[in-house]
Coordinates of C-alpha atoms and ligand atoms in Angstrom, one line a residue:
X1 CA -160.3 -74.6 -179.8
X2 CA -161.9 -71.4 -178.5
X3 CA -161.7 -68.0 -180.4
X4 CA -158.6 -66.2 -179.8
X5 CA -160.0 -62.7 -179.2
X6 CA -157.7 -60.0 -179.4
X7 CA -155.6 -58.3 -176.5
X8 CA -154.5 -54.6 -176.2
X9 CA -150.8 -55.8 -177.6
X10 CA -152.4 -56.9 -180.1
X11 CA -151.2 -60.5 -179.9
X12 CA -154.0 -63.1 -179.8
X13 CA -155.4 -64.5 -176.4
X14 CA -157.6 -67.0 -175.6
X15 CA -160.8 -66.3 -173.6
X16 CA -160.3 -66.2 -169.9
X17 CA -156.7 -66.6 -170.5
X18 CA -154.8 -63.6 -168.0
X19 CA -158.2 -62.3 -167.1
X20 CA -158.4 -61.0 -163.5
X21 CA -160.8 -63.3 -161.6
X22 CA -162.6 -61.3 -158.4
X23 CA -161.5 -64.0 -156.2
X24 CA -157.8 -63.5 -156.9
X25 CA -157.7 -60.1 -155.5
X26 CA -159.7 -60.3 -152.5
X27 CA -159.2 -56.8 -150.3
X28 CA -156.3 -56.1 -152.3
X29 CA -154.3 -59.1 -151.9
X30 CA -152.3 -60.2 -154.9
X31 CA -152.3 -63.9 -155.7
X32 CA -149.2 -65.7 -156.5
X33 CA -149.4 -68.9 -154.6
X34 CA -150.8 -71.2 -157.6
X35 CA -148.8 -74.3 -156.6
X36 CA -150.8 -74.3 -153.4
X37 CA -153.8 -74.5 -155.0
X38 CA -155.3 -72.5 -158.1
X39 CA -159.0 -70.4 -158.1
X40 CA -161.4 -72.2 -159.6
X41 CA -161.8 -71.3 -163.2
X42 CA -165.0 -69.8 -164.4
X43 CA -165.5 -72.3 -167.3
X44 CA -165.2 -75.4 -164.6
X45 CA -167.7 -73.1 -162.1
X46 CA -170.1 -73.0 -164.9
X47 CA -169.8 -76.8 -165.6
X48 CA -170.1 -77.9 -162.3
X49 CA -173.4 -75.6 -161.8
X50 CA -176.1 -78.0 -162.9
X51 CA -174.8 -80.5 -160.4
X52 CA -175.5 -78.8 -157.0
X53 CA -178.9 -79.9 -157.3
X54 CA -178.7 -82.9 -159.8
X55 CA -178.5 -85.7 -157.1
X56 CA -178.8 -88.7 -158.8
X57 CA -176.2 -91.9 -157.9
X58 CA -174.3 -92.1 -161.1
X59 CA -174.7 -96.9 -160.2
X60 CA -178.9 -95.7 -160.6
X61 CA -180.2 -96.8 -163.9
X62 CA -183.4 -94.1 -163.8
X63 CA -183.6 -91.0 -165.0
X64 CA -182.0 -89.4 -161.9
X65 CA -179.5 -91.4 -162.2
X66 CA -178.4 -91.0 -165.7
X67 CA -177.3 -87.4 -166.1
X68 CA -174.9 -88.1 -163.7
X69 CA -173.4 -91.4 -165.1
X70 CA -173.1 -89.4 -168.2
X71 CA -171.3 -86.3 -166.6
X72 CA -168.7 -88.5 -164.9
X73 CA -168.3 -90.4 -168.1
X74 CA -167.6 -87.4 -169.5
X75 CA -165.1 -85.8 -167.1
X76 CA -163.3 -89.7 -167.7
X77 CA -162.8 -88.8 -171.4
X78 CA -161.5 -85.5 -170.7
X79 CA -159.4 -86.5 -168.4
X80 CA -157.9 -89.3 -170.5
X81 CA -157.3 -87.4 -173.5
X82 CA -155.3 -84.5 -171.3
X83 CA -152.8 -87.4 -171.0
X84 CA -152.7 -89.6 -173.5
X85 CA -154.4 -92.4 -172.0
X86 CA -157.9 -94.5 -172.2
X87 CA -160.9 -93.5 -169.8
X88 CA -160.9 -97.1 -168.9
X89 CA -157.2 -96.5 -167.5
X90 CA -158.6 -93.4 -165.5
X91 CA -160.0 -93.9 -162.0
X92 CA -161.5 -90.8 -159.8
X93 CA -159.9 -90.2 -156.1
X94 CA -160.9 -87.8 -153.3
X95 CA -157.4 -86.4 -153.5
X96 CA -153.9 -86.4 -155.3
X97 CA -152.4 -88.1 -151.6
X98 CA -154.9 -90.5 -151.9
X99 CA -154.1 -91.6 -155.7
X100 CA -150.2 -91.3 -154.5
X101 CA -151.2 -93.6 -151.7
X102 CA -153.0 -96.0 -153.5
X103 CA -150.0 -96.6 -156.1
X104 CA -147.8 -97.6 -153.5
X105 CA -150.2 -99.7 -151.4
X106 CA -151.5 -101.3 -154.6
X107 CA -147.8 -101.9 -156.2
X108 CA -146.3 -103.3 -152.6
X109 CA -149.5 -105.4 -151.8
X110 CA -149.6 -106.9 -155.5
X111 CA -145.9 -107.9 -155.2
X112 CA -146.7 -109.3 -151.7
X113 CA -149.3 -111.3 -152.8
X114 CA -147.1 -112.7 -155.9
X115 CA -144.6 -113.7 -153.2
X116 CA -146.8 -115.7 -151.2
X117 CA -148.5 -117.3 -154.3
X118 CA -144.7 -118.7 -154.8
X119 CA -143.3 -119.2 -151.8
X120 CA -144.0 -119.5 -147.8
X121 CA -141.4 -117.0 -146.6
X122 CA -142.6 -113.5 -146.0
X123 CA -141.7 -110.9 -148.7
X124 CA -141.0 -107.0 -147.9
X125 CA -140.8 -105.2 -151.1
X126 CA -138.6 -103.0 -152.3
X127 CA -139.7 -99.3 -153.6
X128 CA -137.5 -96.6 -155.2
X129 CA -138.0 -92.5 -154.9
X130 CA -136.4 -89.1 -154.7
X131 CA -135.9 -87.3 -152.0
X132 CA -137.6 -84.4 -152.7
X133 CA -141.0 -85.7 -153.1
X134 CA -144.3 -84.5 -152.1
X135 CA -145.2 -85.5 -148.0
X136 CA -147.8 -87.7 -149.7
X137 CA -145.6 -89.8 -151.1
X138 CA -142.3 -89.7 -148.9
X139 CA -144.9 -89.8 -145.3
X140 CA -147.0 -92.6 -146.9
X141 CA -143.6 -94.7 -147.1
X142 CA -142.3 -94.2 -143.8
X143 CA -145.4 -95.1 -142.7
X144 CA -145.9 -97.8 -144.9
X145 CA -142.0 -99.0 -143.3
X146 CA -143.1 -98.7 -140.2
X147 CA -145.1 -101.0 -140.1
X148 CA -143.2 -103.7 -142.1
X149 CA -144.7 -103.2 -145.3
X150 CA -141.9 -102.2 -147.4
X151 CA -138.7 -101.0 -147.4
X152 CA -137.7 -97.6 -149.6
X153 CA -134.8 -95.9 -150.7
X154 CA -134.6 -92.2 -151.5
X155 CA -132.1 -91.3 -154.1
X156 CA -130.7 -88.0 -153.4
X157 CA -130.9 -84.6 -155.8
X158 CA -128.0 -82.3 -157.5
X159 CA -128.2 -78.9 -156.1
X160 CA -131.1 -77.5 -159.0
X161 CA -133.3 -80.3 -157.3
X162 CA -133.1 -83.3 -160.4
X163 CA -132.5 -86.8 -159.3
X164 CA -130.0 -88.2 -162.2
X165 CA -132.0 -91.2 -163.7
X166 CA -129.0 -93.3 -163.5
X167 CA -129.0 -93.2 -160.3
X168 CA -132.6 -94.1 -159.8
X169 CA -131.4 -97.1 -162.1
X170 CA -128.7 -98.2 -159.9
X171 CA -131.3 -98.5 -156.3
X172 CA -133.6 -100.3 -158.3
X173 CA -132.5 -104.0 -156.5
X174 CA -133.8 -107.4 -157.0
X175 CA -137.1 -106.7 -154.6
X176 CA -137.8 -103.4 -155.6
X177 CA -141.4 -103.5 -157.0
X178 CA -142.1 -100.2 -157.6
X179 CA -140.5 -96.6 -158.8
X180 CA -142.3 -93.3 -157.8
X181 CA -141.2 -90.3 -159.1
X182 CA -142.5 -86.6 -159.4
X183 CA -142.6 -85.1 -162.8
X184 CA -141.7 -81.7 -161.3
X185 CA -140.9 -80.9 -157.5
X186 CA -143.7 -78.5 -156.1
X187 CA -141.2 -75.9 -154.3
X188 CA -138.7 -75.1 -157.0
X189 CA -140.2 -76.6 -160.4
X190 CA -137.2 -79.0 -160.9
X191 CA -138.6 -81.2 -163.9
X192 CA -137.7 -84.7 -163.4
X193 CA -136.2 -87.2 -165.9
X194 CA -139.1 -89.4 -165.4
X195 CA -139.5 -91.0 -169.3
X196 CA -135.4 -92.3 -168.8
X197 CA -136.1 -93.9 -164.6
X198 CA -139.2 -95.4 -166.7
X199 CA -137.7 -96.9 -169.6
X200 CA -134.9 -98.4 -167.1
X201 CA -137.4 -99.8 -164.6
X202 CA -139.4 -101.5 -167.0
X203 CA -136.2 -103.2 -168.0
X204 CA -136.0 -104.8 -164.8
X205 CA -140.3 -105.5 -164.9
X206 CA -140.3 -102.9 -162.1
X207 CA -143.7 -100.7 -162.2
X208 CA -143.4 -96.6 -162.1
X209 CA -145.3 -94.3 -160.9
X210 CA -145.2 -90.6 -161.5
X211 CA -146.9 -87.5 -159.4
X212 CA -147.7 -85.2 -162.0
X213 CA -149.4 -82.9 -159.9
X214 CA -147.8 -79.9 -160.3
X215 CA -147.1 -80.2 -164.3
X216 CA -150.4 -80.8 -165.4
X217 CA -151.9 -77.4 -166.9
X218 CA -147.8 -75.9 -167.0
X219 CA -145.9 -78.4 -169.4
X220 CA -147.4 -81.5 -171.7
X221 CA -147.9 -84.4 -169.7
X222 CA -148.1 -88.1 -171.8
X223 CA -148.2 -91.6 -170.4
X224 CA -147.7 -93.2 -173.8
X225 CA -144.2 -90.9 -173.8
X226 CA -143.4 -90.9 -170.3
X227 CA -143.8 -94.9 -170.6
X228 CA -145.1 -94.8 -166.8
X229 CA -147.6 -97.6 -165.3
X230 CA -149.6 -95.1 -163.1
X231 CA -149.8 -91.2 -162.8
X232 CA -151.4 -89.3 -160.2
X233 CA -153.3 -86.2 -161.5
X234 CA -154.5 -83.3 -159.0
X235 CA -157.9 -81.2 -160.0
X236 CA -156.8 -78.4 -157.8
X237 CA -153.8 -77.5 -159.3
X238 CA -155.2 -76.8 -162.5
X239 CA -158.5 -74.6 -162.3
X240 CA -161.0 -77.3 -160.7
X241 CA -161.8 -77.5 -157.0
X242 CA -160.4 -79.7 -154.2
X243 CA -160.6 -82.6 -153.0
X244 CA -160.7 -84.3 -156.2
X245 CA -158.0 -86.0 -158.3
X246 CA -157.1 -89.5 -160.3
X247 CA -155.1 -92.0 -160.8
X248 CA -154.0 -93.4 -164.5
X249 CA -153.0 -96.9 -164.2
X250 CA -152.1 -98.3 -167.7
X251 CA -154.2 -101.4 -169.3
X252 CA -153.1 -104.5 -167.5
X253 CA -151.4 -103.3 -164.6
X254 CA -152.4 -105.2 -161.5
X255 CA -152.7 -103.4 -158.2
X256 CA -154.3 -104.2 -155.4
X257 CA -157.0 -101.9 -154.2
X258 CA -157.0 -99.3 -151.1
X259 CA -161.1 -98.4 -150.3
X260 CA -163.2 -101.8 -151.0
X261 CA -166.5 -101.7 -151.0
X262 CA -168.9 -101.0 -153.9
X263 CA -168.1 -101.7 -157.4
X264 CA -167.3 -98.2 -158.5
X265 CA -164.7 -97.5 -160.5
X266 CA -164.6 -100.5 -162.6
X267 CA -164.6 -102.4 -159.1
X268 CA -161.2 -101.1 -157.8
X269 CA -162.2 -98.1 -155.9
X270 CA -165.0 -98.1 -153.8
X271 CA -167.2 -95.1 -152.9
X272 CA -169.8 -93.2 -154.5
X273 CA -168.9 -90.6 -157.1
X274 CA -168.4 -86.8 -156.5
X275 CA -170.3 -85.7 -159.8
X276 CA -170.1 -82.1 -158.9
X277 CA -166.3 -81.9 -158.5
X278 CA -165.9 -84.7 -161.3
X279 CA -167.8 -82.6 -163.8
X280 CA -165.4 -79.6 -163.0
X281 CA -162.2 -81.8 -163.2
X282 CA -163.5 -82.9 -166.7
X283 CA -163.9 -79.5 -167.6
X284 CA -160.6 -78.2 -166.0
X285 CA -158.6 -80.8 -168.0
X286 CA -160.4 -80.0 -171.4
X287 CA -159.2 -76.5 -170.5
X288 CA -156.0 -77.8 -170.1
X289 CA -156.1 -79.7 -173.9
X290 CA -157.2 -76.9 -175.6
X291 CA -154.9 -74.3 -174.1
X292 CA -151.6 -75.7 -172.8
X293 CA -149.3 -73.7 -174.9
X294 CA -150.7 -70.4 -174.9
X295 CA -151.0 -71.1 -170.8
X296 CA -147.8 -71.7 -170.6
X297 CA -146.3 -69.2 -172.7
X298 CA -148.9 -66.6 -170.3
X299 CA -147.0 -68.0 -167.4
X300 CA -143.8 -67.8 -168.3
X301 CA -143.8 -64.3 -169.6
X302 CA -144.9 -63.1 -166.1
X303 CA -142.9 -65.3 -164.1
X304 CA -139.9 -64.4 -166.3
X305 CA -141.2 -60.7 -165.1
X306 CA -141.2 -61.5 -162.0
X307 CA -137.6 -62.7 -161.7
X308 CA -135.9 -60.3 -163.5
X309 CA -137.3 -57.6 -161.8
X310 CA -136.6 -59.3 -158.2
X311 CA -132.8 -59.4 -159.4
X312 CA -132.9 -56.2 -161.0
X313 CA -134.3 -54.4 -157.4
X314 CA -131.7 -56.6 -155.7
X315 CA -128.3 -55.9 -154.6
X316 CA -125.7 -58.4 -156.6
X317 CA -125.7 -61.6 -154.5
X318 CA -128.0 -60.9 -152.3
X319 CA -131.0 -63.2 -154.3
X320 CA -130.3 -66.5 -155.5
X321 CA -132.7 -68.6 -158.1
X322 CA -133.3 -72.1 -156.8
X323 CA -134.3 -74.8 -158.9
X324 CA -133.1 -75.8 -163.1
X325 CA -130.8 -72.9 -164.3
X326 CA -131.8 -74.1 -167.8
X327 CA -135.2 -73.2 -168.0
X328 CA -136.4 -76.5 -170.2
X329 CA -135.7 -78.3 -166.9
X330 CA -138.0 -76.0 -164.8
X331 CA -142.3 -74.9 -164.3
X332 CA -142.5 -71.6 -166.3
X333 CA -145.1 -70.9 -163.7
X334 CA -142.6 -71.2 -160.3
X335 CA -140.4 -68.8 -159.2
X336 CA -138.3 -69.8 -155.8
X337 CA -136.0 -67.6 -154.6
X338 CA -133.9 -66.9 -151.8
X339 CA -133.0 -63.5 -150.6
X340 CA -130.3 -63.3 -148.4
X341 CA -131.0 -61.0 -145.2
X342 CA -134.5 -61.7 -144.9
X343 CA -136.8 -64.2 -143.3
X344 CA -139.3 -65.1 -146.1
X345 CA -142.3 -66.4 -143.3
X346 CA -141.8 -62.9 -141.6
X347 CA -142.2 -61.2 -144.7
X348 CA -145.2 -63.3 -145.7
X349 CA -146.8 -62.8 -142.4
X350 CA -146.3 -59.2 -142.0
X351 CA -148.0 -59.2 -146.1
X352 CA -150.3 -61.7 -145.5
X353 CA -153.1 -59.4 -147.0
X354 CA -151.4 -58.2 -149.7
X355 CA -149.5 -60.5 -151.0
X356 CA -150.3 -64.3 -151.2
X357 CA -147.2 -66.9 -151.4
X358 CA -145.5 -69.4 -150.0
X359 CA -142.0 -69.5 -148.4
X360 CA -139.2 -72.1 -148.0
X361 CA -138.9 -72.4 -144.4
X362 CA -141.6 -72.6 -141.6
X363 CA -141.2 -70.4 -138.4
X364 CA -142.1 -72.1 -135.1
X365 CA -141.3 -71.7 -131.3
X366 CA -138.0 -73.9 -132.0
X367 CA -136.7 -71.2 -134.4
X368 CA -136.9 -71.9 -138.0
X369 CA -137.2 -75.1 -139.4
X370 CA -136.3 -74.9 -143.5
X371 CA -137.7 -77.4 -146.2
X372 CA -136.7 -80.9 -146.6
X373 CA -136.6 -80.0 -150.4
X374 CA -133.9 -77.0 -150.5
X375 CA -131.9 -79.0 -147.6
X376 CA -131.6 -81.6 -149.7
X377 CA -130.2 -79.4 -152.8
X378 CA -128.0 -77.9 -150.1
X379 CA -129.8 -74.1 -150.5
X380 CA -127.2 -71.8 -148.5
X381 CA -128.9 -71.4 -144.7
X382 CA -129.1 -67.6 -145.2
X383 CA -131.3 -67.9 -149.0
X384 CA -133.2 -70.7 -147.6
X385 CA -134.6 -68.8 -144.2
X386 CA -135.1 -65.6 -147.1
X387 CA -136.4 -68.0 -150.4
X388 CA -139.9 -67.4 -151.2
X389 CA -141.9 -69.2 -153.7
X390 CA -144.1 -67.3 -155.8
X391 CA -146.0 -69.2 -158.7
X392 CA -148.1 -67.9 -161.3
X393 CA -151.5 -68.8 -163.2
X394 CA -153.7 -68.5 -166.0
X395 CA -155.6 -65.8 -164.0
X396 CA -152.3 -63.8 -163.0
X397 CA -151.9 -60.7 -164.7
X398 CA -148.6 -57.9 -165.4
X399 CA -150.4 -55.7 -162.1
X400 CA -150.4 -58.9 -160.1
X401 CA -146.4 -59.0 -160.7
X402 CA -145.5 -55.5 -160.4
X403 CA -147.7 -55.6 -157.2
X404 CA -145.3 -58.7 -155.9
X405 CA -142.0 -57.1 -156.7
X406 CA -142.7 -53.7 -155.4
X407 CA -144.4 -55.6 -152.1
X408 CA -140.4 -57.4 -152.2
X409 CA -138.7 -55.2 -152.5
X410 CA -139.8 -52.6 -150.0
X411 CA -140.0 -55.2 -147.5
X412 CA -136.3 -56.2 -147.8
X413 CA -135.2 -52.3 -148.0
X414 CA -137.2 -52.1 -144.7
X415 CA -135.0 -55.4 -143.3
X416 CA -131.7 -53.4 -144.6
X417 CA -131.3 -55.5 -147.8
X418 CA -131.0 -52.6 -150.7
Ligands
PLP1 C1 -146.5 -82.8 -155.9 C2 -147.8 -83.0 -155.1 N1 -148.3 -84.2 -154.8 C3 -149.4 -84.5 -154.1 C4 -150.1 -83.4 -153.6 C5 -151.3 -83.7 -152.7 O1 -152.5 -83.4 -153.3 P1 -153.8 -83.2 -152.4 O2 -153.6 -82.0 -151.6 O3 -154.9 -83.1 -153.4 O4 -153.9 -84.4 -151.6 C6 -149.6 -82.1 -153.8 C7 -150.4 -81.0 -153.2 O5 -149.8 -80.0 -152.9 C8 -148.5 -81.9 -154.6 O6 -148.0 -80.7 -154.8

């Protein structure tokens, strides 16, 4: 555990913890767009360091080699004890749609091939998700049904964004071969029931997959206590750079593989490793292990902040919080709200150097096209054009939230909303 030095309020902080990074306030723009992507964190920076130059093939047995078979052995550990699981049960991915991809092609193709092993009549398996998952999940299964590969259902969400877990029971059918849910919804922060689909899908020998992307570095994440068979992980939302991410797939789960090729990764995913980003991955998620609570708590202090002084600035009814009203069911990091009166991209554009977020509905030459996620919790048309999603860090600070709100609110007194 690092030192906790001491802060101004006296209270104990851990190092780095709600420090200003350079890079988060570039020109004067405030960051609050942490779901997108975070900034990569100094400690994992440092880490990675030593492997711009370091070039050895981690497969190489000489002494090139072997600094970097030891750093991506290392990043394996640290990523298996952030969740719980073995580092033989952790394989490395260029990306968290890849590792989303590669459950559901592994999962269908490993049920196909049972099929034929049994019987001479062509199987199309059966998979089960919500319908307010990531694109990488619900694009990879329409394409995936296009071309005759499986067949999906996508059980529907109450209006805070939650899928009920017995309905996720009831569409698993006979074929169904797989379950892939999100442990909490990117836009709003909905937290899904994911250990209670689990333990009902395994009933039925059905395999579950969870993408934990946004939760990891914002609320505990456990594959022994979630009970899943796979679990994507994303580097990028949780201090390490992009374009790198894993999959968990528990001990004895068969699934067939996506890239073939060399025999990395224990043989089931081909391609030569990205030491530099795997050593800052490692790093990120021993960041995460040693300071998830105190994170968290950081978070939810500011985004609490936030919120109430968005309401507060607001006139009665004119802002509406989307996502968990019971704040155990939502990301302390994520705030989405919708402000009645104003067009959130506009806003966002008009700000786009001084404040950085995201909103709920994308502006095009059509008009104005709003999420798939807040349609499908029925969002009112008016607080979905206006809802903005603002999402917090370990880098945010108090001046990074006042910034946002005063940035807010003068906007929407400019648009008549006061
Ligand atoms: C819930 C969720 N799943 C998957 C992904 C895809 O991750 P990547 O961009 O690394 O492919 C994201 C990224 O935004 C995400 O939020």
């Amino acid at each position: 555990m690092p030192a906790a030095a001491a802060a101004s309020d006296g209270a104990p902080r851990l190092p780095g913890l709600g420090e200003p990074l350079p890079y988060c306030d570039q020109s004067g723009c405030t960051y609050l767009d942490y779901n997108a992507t975070s900034p990569i964190f100094p400690e994992v920076a440092e880490e990675m360091r030593p492997f711009l130059t370091a070039f050895g093939n981690p497969s190489s047995g000489h002494a090139f080699g072997r600094p970097c078979r030891d750093a991506v052995d290392l990043a394996r550990r640290r990523v298996a004890a952030m969740v719980g699981a073995e580092p033989d049960e952790i394989y490395f991915t260029s990306c968290g749609t890849e590792a989303d991809a590669w459950a559901i092609w592994g999962a269908v193709m490993a049920a196909r091939k049972r099929h034929s092993a049994s019987s001479s009549t062509p199987v199309v398996p059966h998979v089960v998700t919500s319908c307010i998952e990531h694109p990488a999940v619900l694009e990879t299964l329409a394409a995936y049904e296009a071309q005759g590969l499986l067949t999906y259902m996508a059980v529907p969400v109450d209006s805070e964004g939650r899928v009920s877990a017995a309905d996720v029971a009831a569409a698993i059918r006979d074929d169904t071969c797989l379950v892939t849910l999100m442990h909490s919804n990117n836009e709003v922060g909905s937290l899904q029931p994911v250990a209670d689909v689990a333990a009902a899908a395994r009933q039925r020998g059905v395999l579950v997959h969870c993408d934990a992307a946004q939760s990891i570095g914002k609320v505990p994440v456990d594959v022994q206590q979630l009970g899943v068979d796979m679990l994507t992980i994303v580097g990028h939302k949780f201090g390490a750079p992009k374009g790198v991410a894993a999959l968990y797939i528990r001990r004895g789960v068969a699934i067939e593989r996506l890239l073939c090729g060399g025999g990395q990764e224990g043989g089931r995913r081909a391609g030569t490793e990205n030491v530099l980003l795997l050593a800052g991955l490692g790093k990120a998620a021993d960041l995460v292990s040693q300071e998830l609570p105190a994170t968290a708590a950081h978070m939810r202090a500011l985004r609490d902040s936030l919120q109430s002084q968005l309401l507060a600035g607001l006139p009665a009814g004119a802002a509406r919080i989307n996502g968990p009203s019971d704040d155990a069911q939502r990301l302390p990091n994520t705030l989405s709200i919708g402000i009645k009166g104003i067009q959130a991209s506009a806003l966002l554009a008009e700000l786009s150097e001084q404040l950085a977020a995201s909103a709920g509905a994308a502006c095009h030459s059509g008009g104005q096209s709003v999420s798939a996620v807040l349609r499908a919790m029925g969002v009112p048309h008016e607080h979905a054009l206006g809802t903005l999603r603002l999402s917090v860090g370990r880098h945010s600070t108090q001046r990074d939230v006042d910034r946002a709100v005063q940035l807010i609110l003068e906007y929407a007194r400019r648009q008549g909303v006061a």
